[in-house]
Amino acid sequence: MEQKSLWNKDFLLDTGINFVVYLIYYLLMVIIAVVAKDQLNASLSEAGLASGIFIVGTLLARLQFGKAIELYTRRRTLYGGILFYLITTLLYFYIPNLTVMYIIRLLNGLAYGIVSTATNTIISACIPADKRGEGINYYGLSTSLAAAIGPFLGMFLMLITDFRFIIGLCTVLVIACAVGCVFLHVDEIELSEEERAYMKAISVDNYVERRVMTISFIGFLMGFAYSSVLTFLASYAREIHLVQAGTFFFVVYAVVITVTRPLTGIIFDRKGENYVLYPCYLCLAAGLFLLYATGTAWQLLLAGVFVGLGYGTFMSNGQAVCIKLTPPHRVSVALSTYFVALDLGLGVGPYVLGMLHRMLTFPQLYAVAGVIAIVCFFLYYGLYGRRSVKAVRVVPATAQK
């Protein structure tokens, strides 16, 4: 029997679509607070809400489609999500006030949640079982690169053009994703009547995968800590007169995760997740404490190195842990649980930290975020790390059509 290559057409297409979808998300996330403040006269907490309310829509989508994607079918979910993403992206052309912005952000988050749930589920069938960690790390590179290139592109474009041009660019990118979907072959899960009836029932287990609750809770805290960078770095860089260095912060982030991602995937497969995840928490903490103390361009860029090694590495390896722990027909629910928690941290963080900014300076906010990253280290050890095993469970693919 011929061994399936990791670098197959469907793997590359799904990874590419995922990259573009996340790129648009991060591009808009980093500039929307600035747009709200400069064009709609929003306060910092209101601007943080404009950024974070997007995640509310994402959470609703992940909760519903994480459980129901196998019932709706993966292909229909992907196609419907892409169409909705296109429509809600076009709505950004009309933002007369904060209320309308909040509604559009909520709907756009809902669309993003549907598409990203579909791409994250589809990829599990595109990767050979014996290369699960390596494949997920390469796939996760698309998300991490988007998390770096998106903010850089957003900050750069805001310097040389306007918000309407940026929305036009995002619209073109969504159309490109729609074209890519046409050529993507999607493997569906063959559900038994018993599994179908179970998924249709109203139950906590249909929305939450208990096996991944620990890594998901840690993901929430990691997302909360990283949101301080994603949402407020542009304002912080402007305050300390390091705007250019702040723009290239995300370039450094992207380079670091691109170079290290293949290695971390191999380590995950051969040594186990502990060898990858423990350093993640310490690196993110180091990067955030560097932001607390930064006063020069090189310190800001060095912080980008550590944040990339920390949060950038955690995102995909947390996903790999979820796939490792769950059977094929529960992968979509497990990934939904994980990304709901991660996105909830990214969504709650801007609002809470924006409120704290009334009492704390930007450096002090980054110190708080650094402490949260340290807490993640000890929580992981106590709740999961000391009991995890080296061997990665190989999930049989017999359930795939």
Short mmCIF file of C-alpha atoms in Angstrom, two decimals:
data_model
loop_
_atom_site.label_atom_id
_atom_site.label_comp_id
_atom_site.label_asym_id
_atom_site.label_seq_id
_atom_site.Cartn_x
_atom_site.Cartn_y
_atom_site.Cartn_z
CA MET A 1 0.00 0.00 0.00
CA GLU A 2 1.46 3.35 -1.09
CA GLN A 3 2.20 5.70 1.78
CA LYS A 4 0.32 8.98 1.59
CA SER A 5 2.58 12.02 1.18
CA LEU A 6 2.26 14.83 3.69
CA TRP A 7 2.61 17.41 0.91
CA ASN A 8 -0.49 16.41 -1.05
CA LYS A 9 -2.71 18.82 -3.02
CA ASP A 10 -5.49 18.93 -0.45
CA PHE A 11 -3.07 19.58 2.42
CA LEU A 12 -1.56 22.52 0.53
CA LEU A 13 -4.93 23.95 -0.53
CA ASP A 14 -6.52 23.70 2.92
CA THR A 15 -3.40 25.18 4.50
CA GLY A 16 -3.42 28.05 2.00
CA ILE A 17 -7.11 28.82 2.55
CA ASN A 18 -6.58 28.71 6.31
CA PHE A 19 -3.63 31.12 5.99
CA VAL A 20 -5.64 33.71 4.07
CA VAL A 21 -8.66 33.48 6.39
CA TYR A 22 -6.48 33.99 9.46
CA LEU A 23 -4.45 36.71 7.70
CA ILE A 24 -7.59 38.80 7.22
CA TYR A 25 -8.62 38.19 10.83
CA TYR A 26 -5.29 39.35 12.27
CA LEU A 27 -4.89 42.20 9.78
CA LEU A 28 -8.20 43.72 10.85
CA MET A 29 -7.79 42.85 14.53
CA VAL A 30 -4.65 44.96 14.90
CA ILE A 31 -6.02 48.06 13.13
CA ILE A 32 -9.70 48.05 14.12
CA ALA A 33 -9.02 49.60 17.53
CA VAL A 34 -7.05 52.40 15.84
CA VAL A 35 -9.87 52.94 13.32
CA ALA A 36 -12.43 53.05 16.14
CA LYS A 37 -10.38 55.62 18.07
CA ASP A 38 -9.34 57.83 15.15
CA GLN A 39 -12.47 57.74 12.98
CA LEU A 40 -15.27 57.10 15.49
CA ASN A 41 -13.79 58.82 18.58
CA ALA A 42 -13.95 55.66 20.69
CA SER A 43 -12.30 55.39 24.11
CA LEU A 44 -9.61 52.76 24.63
CA SER A 45 -12.07 50.33 26.26
CA GLU A 46 -14.63 50.93 23.47
CA ALA A 47 -11.90 50.35 20.89
CA GLY A 48 -10.93 47.17 22.73
CA LEU A 49 -14.57 46.04 22.57
CA ALA A 50 -14.63 46.71 18.81
CA SER A 51 -11.64 44.43 18.55
CA GLY A 52 -12.86 41.76 20.96
CA ILE A 53 -16.56 41.49 20.02
CA PHE A 54 -15.41 39.75 16.84
CA ILE A 55 -14.54 36.80 19.06
CA VAL A 56 -18.09 36.53 20.39
CA GLY A 57 -19.27 35.68 16.88
CA THR A 58 -16.37 33.28 16.49
CA LEU A 59 -17.29 31.50 19.72
CA LEU A 60 -20.92 31.07 18.67
CA ALA A 61 -19.83 29.61 15.33
CA ARG A 62 -17.30 27.24 16.85
CA LEU A 63 -19.77 25.96 19.45
CA GLN A 64 -22.45 25.22 16.86
CA PHE A 65 -20.35 24.00 13.96
CA GLY A 66 -17.83 22.14 16.08
CA LYS A 67 -20.66 19.80 16.99
CA ALA A 68 -22.64 19.92 13.73
CA ILE A 69 -20.03 20.09 10.96
CA GLU A 70 -20.19 16.33 10.41
CA LEU A 71 -23.99 16.55 10.15
CA TYR A 72 -23.96 19.48 7.72
CA THR A 73 -20.91 17.92 5.96
CA ARG A 74 -17.51 19.55 5.91
CA ARG A 75 -17.82 20.73 2.29
CA ARG A 76 -21.13 22.55 2.78
CA THR A 77 -19.85 24.16 5.96
CA LEU A 78 -16.73 25.42 4.18
CA TYR A 79 -18.63 26.75 1.15
CA GLY A 80 -21.32 28.45 3.24
CA GLY A 81 -18.75 29.93 5.58
CA ILE A 82 -16.67 31.40 2.75
CA LEU A 83 -19.73 33.03 1.19
CA PHE A 84 -20.77 34.53 4.54
CA TYR A 85 -17.18 35.71 5.14
CA LEU A 86 -17.22 37.54 1.80
CA ILE A 87 -20.54 39.26 2.53
CA THR A 88 -19.53 40.38 6.03
CA THR A 89 -16.15 41.63 4.79
CA LEU A 90 -17.93 43.86 2.25
CA LEU A 91 -20.02 45.31 5.10
CA TYR A 92 -16.90 47.06 6.46
CA PHE A 93 -17.30 49.62 3.67
CA TYR A 94 -20.20 51.08 5.67
CA ILE A 95 -19.32 51.96 9.28
CA PRO A 96 -21.05 55.25 10.25
CA ASN A 97 -20.82 54.72 14.03
CA LEU A 98 -19.60 52.38 16.77
CA THR A 99 -22.87 50.44 16.99
CA VAL A 100 -22.71 49.47 13.33
CA MET A 101 -19.04 48.57 13.74
CA TYR A 102 -19.88 46.26 16.66
CA ILE A 103 -22.60 44.49 14.61
CA ILE A 104 -20.34 44.04 11.59
CA ARG A 105 -17.49 42.76 13.75
CA LEU A 106 -19.84 40.27 15.41
CA LEU A 107 -21.12 38.94 12.06
CA ASN A 108 -17.64 38.83 10.55
CA GLY A 109 -16.46 36.86 13.59
CA LEU A 110 -19.32 34.41 13.08
CA ALA A 111 -18.26 33.88 9.45
CA TYR A 112 -14.61 33.51 10.38
CA GLY A 113 -15.52 30.94 13.03
CA ILE A 114 -17.44 28.82 10.51
CA VAL A 115 -14.64 28.82 7.93
CA SER A 116 -11.81 28.22 10.40
CA THR A 117 -13.73 25.36 12.06
CA ALA A 118 -14.11 23.76 8.63
CA THR A 119 -10.45 24.14 7.61
CA ASN A 120 -9.20 22.92 10.99
CA THR A 121 -11.41 19.83 10.75
CA ILE A 122 -10.69 19.07 7.09
CA ILE A 123 -6.92 19.11 7.63
CA SER A 124 -7.06 16.11 9.98
CA ALA A 125 -7.96 13.90 7.00
CA CYS A 126 -5.19 15.34 4.82
CA ILE A 127 -2.31 14.29 7.11
CA PRO A 128 -0.90 10.73 7.34
CA ALA A 129 -1.42 9.36 10.87
CA ASP A 130 2.30 8.70 11.41
CA LYS A 131 3.12 12.35 10.66
CA ARG A 132 0.39 13.89 12.79
CA GLY A 133 2.62 16.19 14.84
CA GLU A 134 4.78 17.25 11.88
CA GLY A 135 1.76 17.83 9.64
CA ILE A 136 -0.17 19.84 12.21
CA ASN A 137 2.91 21.97 12.87
CA TYR A 138 3.30 22.78 9.19
CA TYR A 139 -0.42 23.48 8.97
CA GLY A 140 -0.20 25.53 12.15
CA LEU A 141 2.57 27.52 10.50
CA SER A 142 -0.12 29.00 8.24
CA THR A 143 -1.97 30.28 11.31
CA SER A 144 1.15 31.54 13.05
CA LEU A 145 2.47 33.25 9.92
CA ALA A 146 -0.92 34.89 9.48
CA ALA A 147 -0.73 36.03 13.12
CA ALA A 148 2.58 37.72 12.25
CA ILE A 149 2.13 38.92 8.67
CA GLY A 150 -1.46 40.10 9.22
CA PRO A 151 -0.66 42.66 11.94
CA PHE A 152 2.48 43.79 10.06
CA LEU A 153 0.50 44.24 6.85
CA GLY A 154 -2.29 46.04 8.68
CA MET A 155 0.04 48.47 10.45
CA PHE A 156 2.05 49.06 7.26
CA LEU A 157 -1.00 49.67 5.08
CA MET A 158 -2.47 52.09 7.62
CA LEU A 159 0.70 54.17 7.22
CA ILE A 160 0.49 54.40 3.42
CA THR A 161 -3.22 54.05 2.59
CA ASP A 162 -6.69 54.08 4.19
CA PHE A 163 -9.18 51.65 5.72
CA ARG A 164 -11.32 51.38 2.56
CA PHE A 165 -8.35 50.21 0.50
CA ILE A 166 -7.55 47.60 3.15
CA ILE A 167 -11.13 46.27 3.05
CA GLY A 168 -10.93 46.09 -0.74
CA LEU A 169 -7.77 44.00 -0.44
CA CYS A 170 -9.43 41.71 2.11
CA THR A 171 -12.39 41.22 -0.24
CA VAL A 172 -10.08 40.12 -3.07
CA LEU A 173 -8.38 37.66 -0.70
CA VAL A 174 -11.70 36.10 0.35
CA ILE A 175 -12.64 35.64 -3.32
CA ALA A 176 -9.30 33.86 -3.86
CA CYS A 177 -10.21 31.51 -0.98
CA ALA A 178 -13.55 30.75 -2.62
CA VAL A 179 -11.77 29.77 -5.83
CA GLY A 180 -9.40 27.51 -3.86
CA CYS A 181 -12.35 25.73 -2.22
CA VAL A 182 -13.59 24.55 -5.62
CA PHE A 183 -10.40 22.52 -6.14
CA LEU A 184 -10.22 21.12 -2.59
CA HIS A 185 -11.24 17.48 -2.16
CA VAL A 186 -12.93 17.07 1.21
CA ASP A 187 -13.03 13.70 3.01
CA GLU A 188 -16.21 13.28 5.02
CA ILE A 189 -16.71 11.20 8.15
CA GLU A 190 -19.13 8.29 7.65
CA LEU A 191 -21.42 8.52 10.68
CA SER A 192 -23.42 5.58 11.96
CA GLU A 193 -27.09 6.15 12.75
CA GLU A 194 -26.21 5.96 16.44
CA GLU A 195 -23.49 8.63 16.10
CA ARG A 196 -25.81 10.83 14.02
CA ALA A 197 -28.58 10.60 16.63
CA TYR A 198 -26.08 11.36 19.40
CA MET A 199 -24.83 14.47 17.59
CA LYS A 200 -28.37 15.73 17.03
CA ALA A 201 -29.19 15.42 20.72
CA ILE A 202 -28.76 18.42 23.00
CA SER A 203 -25.87 17.54 25.27
CA VAL A 204 -22.82 19.22 26.75
CA ASP A 205 -20.67 16.56 25.09
CA ASN A 206 -21.87 17.75 21.69
CA TYR A 207 -20.34 21.15 22.33
CA VAL A 208 -17.36 20.38 24.55
CA GLU A 209 -14.75 17.62 24.35
CA ARG A 210 -13.83 16.81 27.94
CA ARG A 211 -10.51 15.17 26.98
CA VAL A 212 -9.06 18.53 25.89
CA MET A 213 -10.42 20.80 28.62
CA THR A 214 -7.03 21.21 30.30
CA ILE A 215 -5.07 22.25 27.21
CA SER A 216 -8.02 24.44 26.18
CA PHE A 217 -8.07 26.30 29.50
CA ILE A 218 -4.34 26.93 29.19
CA GLY A 219 -5.01 28.08 25.62
CA PHE A 220 -7.50 30.62 26.99
CA LEU A 221 -4.85 32.08 29.28
CA MET A 222 -2.23 32.10 26.51
CA GLY A 223 -4.65 33.89 24.20
CA PHE A 224 -5.45 36.41 26.94
CA ALA A 225 -1.76 37.13 27.46
CA TYR A 226 -1.02 37.42 23.73
CA SER A 227 -3.99 39.75 23.17
CA SER A 228 -1.98 42.46 24.92
CA VAL A 229 0.44 42.33 21.99
CA LEU A 230 -2.09 41.92 19.24
CA THR A 231 -4.39 44.74 20.31
CA PHE A 232 -2.20 47.34 21.97
CA LEU A 233 1.28 47.05 20.43
CA ALA A 234 0.49 49.67 17.76
CA SER A 235 -0.64 52.19 20.41
CA TYR A 236 2.28 51.30 22.71
CA ALA A 237 4.85 51.67 19.91
CA ARG A 238 3.38 55.07 19.07
CA GLU A 239 3.56 56.12 22.73
CA ILE A 240 7.26 55.21 23.08
CA HIS A 241 8.14 56.57 19.61
CA LEU A 242 9.08 53.18 18.13
CA VAL A 243 6.42 52.95 15.39
CA GLN A 244 8.77 51.56 12.74
CA ALA A 245 10.21 48.94 15.09
CA GLY A 246 6.66 48.09 16.19
CA THR A 247 5.74 47.40 12.58
CA PHE A 248 8.69 45.04 12.13
CA PHE A 249 7.93 43.29 15.44
CA PHE A 250 5.59 40.99 13.54
CA VAL A 251 8.13 40.38 10.78
CA VAL A 252 10.56 39.08 13.39
CA TYR A 253 7.74 36.98 14.87
CA ALA A 254 7.06 35.48 11.42
CA VAL A 255 10.71 34.69 10.70
CA VAL A 256 11.17 32.98 14.06
CA ILE A 257 8.17 30.67 13.74
CA THR A 258 9.00 29.87 10.11
CA VAL A 259 12.49 28.74 11.06
CA THR A 260 11.53 26.83 14.22
CA ARG A 261 8.18 25.27 13.25
CA PRO A 262 9.53 22.21 11.34
CA LEU A 263 11.83 21.37 14.26
CA THR A 264 9.09 21.64 16.88
CA GLY A 265 6.88 19.28 14.86
CA ILE A 266 9.61 16.65 14.73
CA ILE A 267 10.30 17.05 18.46
CA PHE A 268 6.57 16.64 19.18
CA ASP A 269 6.44 13.35 17.24
CA ARG A 270 9.67 11.91 18.61
CA LYS A 271 9.85 13.25 22.16
CA GLY A 272 6.31 14.23 23.08
CA GLU A 273 4.48 17.47 23.71
CA ASN A 274 6.21 18.36 26.99
CA TYR A 275 9.49 19.01 25.19
CA VAL A 276 7.71 21.61 23.06
CA LEU A 277 5.12 23.18 25.36
CA TYR A 278 7.13 23.88 28.51
CA PRO A 279 9.51 26.23 26.64
CA CYS A 280 6.50 27.96 25.02
CA TYR A 281 5.23 29.36 28.31
CA LEU A 282 8.65 30.59 29.39
CA CYS A 283 9.39 32.19 26.02
CA LEU A 284 6.07 34.06 25.93
CA ALA A 285 6.69 35.31 29.47
CA ALA A 286 10.19 36.47 28.50
CA GLY A 287 8.82 38.35 25.48
CA LEU A 288 6.12 40.09 27.51
CA PHE A 289 8.53 41.10 30.26
CA LEU A 290 10.85 42.49 27.57
CA LEU A 291 7.95 44.63 26.32
CA TYR A 292 7.49 45.82 29.90
CA ALA A 293 11.11 46.98 30.04
CA THR A 294 11.65 48.03 26.42
CA GLY A 295 12.99 51.43 25.54
CA THR A 296 14.90 50.77 22.33
CA ALA A 297 14.14 49.23 18.95
CA TRP A 298 16.37 46.18 19.48
CA GLN A 299 14.59 45.33 22.75
CA LEU A 300 11.22 45.55 21.03
CA LEU A 301 12.37 43.27 18.20
CA LEU A 302 13.95 40.81 20.64
CA ALA A 303 10.58 40.64 22.38
CA GLY A 304 9.16 39.62 19.00
CA VAL A 305 11.58 36.68 18.91
CA PHE A 306 10.41 35.36 22.29
CA VAL A 307 6.72 35.99 21.63
CA GLY A 308 7.08 34.03 18.37
CA LEU A 309 8.79 31.14 20.15
CA GLY A 310 6.11 31.24 22.84
CA TYR A 311 2.65 31.91 21.49
CA GLY A 312 3.46 31.07 17.87
CA THR A 313 4.69 27.60 18.83
CA PHE A 314 1.91 26.96 21.34
CA MET A 315 -0.98 27.52 18.90
CA SER A 316 -0.28 24.59 16.59
CA ASN A 317 1.12 22.22 19.21
CA GLY A 318 -1.94 22.69 21.39
CA GLN A 319 -3.98 21.71 18.34
CA ALA A 320 -1.79 18.63 17.83
CA VAL A 321 -2.41 17.61 21.46
CA CYS A 322 -6.18 17.82 20.85
CA ILE A 323 -5.97 15.56 17.79
CA LYS A 324 -3.73 13.16 19.71
CA LEU A 325 -6.23 12.78 22.54
CA THR A 326 -9.47 12.27 20.58
CA PRO A 327 -10.97 9.67 18.17
CA PRO A 328 -11.67 10.77 14.55
CA HIS A 329 -15.40 11.45 14.94
CA ARG A 330 -14.68 13.74 17.94
CA VAL A 331 -11.85 15.74 16.36
CA SER A 332 -14.12 18.57 15.20
CA VAL A 333 -15.61 18.98 18.70
CA ALA A 334 -12.14 18.79 20.30
CA LEU A 335 -10.74 21.45 17.97
CA SER A 336 -13.82 23.58 18.51
CA THR A 337 -13.31 23.36 22.29
CA TYR A 338 -9.65 24.31 21.93
CA PHE A 339 -10.13 27.22 19.55
CA VAL A 340 -13.15 28.54 21.44
CA ALA A 341 -10.95 28.81 24.52
CA LEU A 342 -8.06 30.33 22.55
CA ASP A 343 -10.32 32.84 20.83
CA LEU A 344 -12.13 33.64 24.08
CA GLY A 345 -8.79 34.65 25.57
CA LEU A 346 -8.05 36.82 22.53
CA GLY A 347 -11.52 38.36 22.77
CA VAL A 348 -11.77 38.95 26.52
CA GLY A 349 -8.19 40.16 26.80
CA PRO A 350 -8.51 43.45 24.86
CA TYR A 351 -11.57 44.54 26.82
CA VAL A 352 -10.24 43.59 30.28
CA LEU A 353 -6.78 45.00 29.59
CA GLY A 354 -8.36 48.13 28.11
CA MET A 355 -10.25 48.61 31.38
CA LEU A 356 -7.07 47.99 33.39
CA HIS A 357 -5.30 50.65 31.34
CA ARG A 358 -7.29 53.23 33.30
CA MET A 359 -5.13 52.27 36.30
CA LEU A 360 -2.02 50.81 34.67
CA THR A 361 0.44 51.98 32.03
CA PHE A 362 1.13 49.95 28.89
CA PRO A 363 4.37 48.51 30.37
CA GLN A 364 2.47 47.43 33.48
CA LEU A 365 -0.15 45.71 31.30
CA TYR A 366 2.62 43.70 29.64
CA ALA A 367 3.99 42.76 33.07
CA VAL A 368 0.55 41.43 34.04
CA ALA A 369 0.40 39.45 30.79
CA GLY A 370 3.88 38.03 31.51
CA VAL A 371 2.75 36.78 34.91
CA ILE A 372 -0.20 35.02 33.24
CA ALA A 373 2.23 33.20 30.91
CA ILE A 374 4.21 32.00 33.96
CA VAL A 375 0.96 30.77 35.53
CA CYS A 376 0.36 28.72 32.35
CA PHE A 377 3.68 26.92 32.90
CA PHE A 378 2.70 25.71 36.37
CA LEU A 379 -0.89 24.91 35.40
CA TYR A 380 0.31 22.77 32.50
CA TYR A 381 2.70 20.89 34.77
CA GLY A 382 0.11 20.29 37.48
CA LEU A 383 -2.88 19.44 35.28
CA TYR A 384 -1.34 17.67 32.29
CA GLY A 385 2.41 17.72 31.72
CA ARG A 386 3.53 15.44 34.53
CA ARG A 387 1.04 12.76 33.43
CA SER A 388 1.48 12.94 29.64
CA VAL A 389 3.28 10.16 27.82
CA LYS A 390 5.98 10.38 25.20
CA ALA A 391 4.30 8.26 22.55
CA VAL A 392 1.78 9.95 20.30
CA ARG A 393 -1.35 7.88 19.81
CA VAL A 394 -1.86 7.01 16.15
CA VAL A 395 -5.48 7.50 15.19
CA PRO A 396 -6.72 5.00 12.59
CA ALA A 397 -8.26 6.58 9.51
CA THR A 398 -10.78 3.83 8.82
CA ALA A 399 -13.67 6.17 9.48
CA GLN A 400 -12.75 8.34 6.51
CA LYS A 401 -14.58 7.93 3.23
#
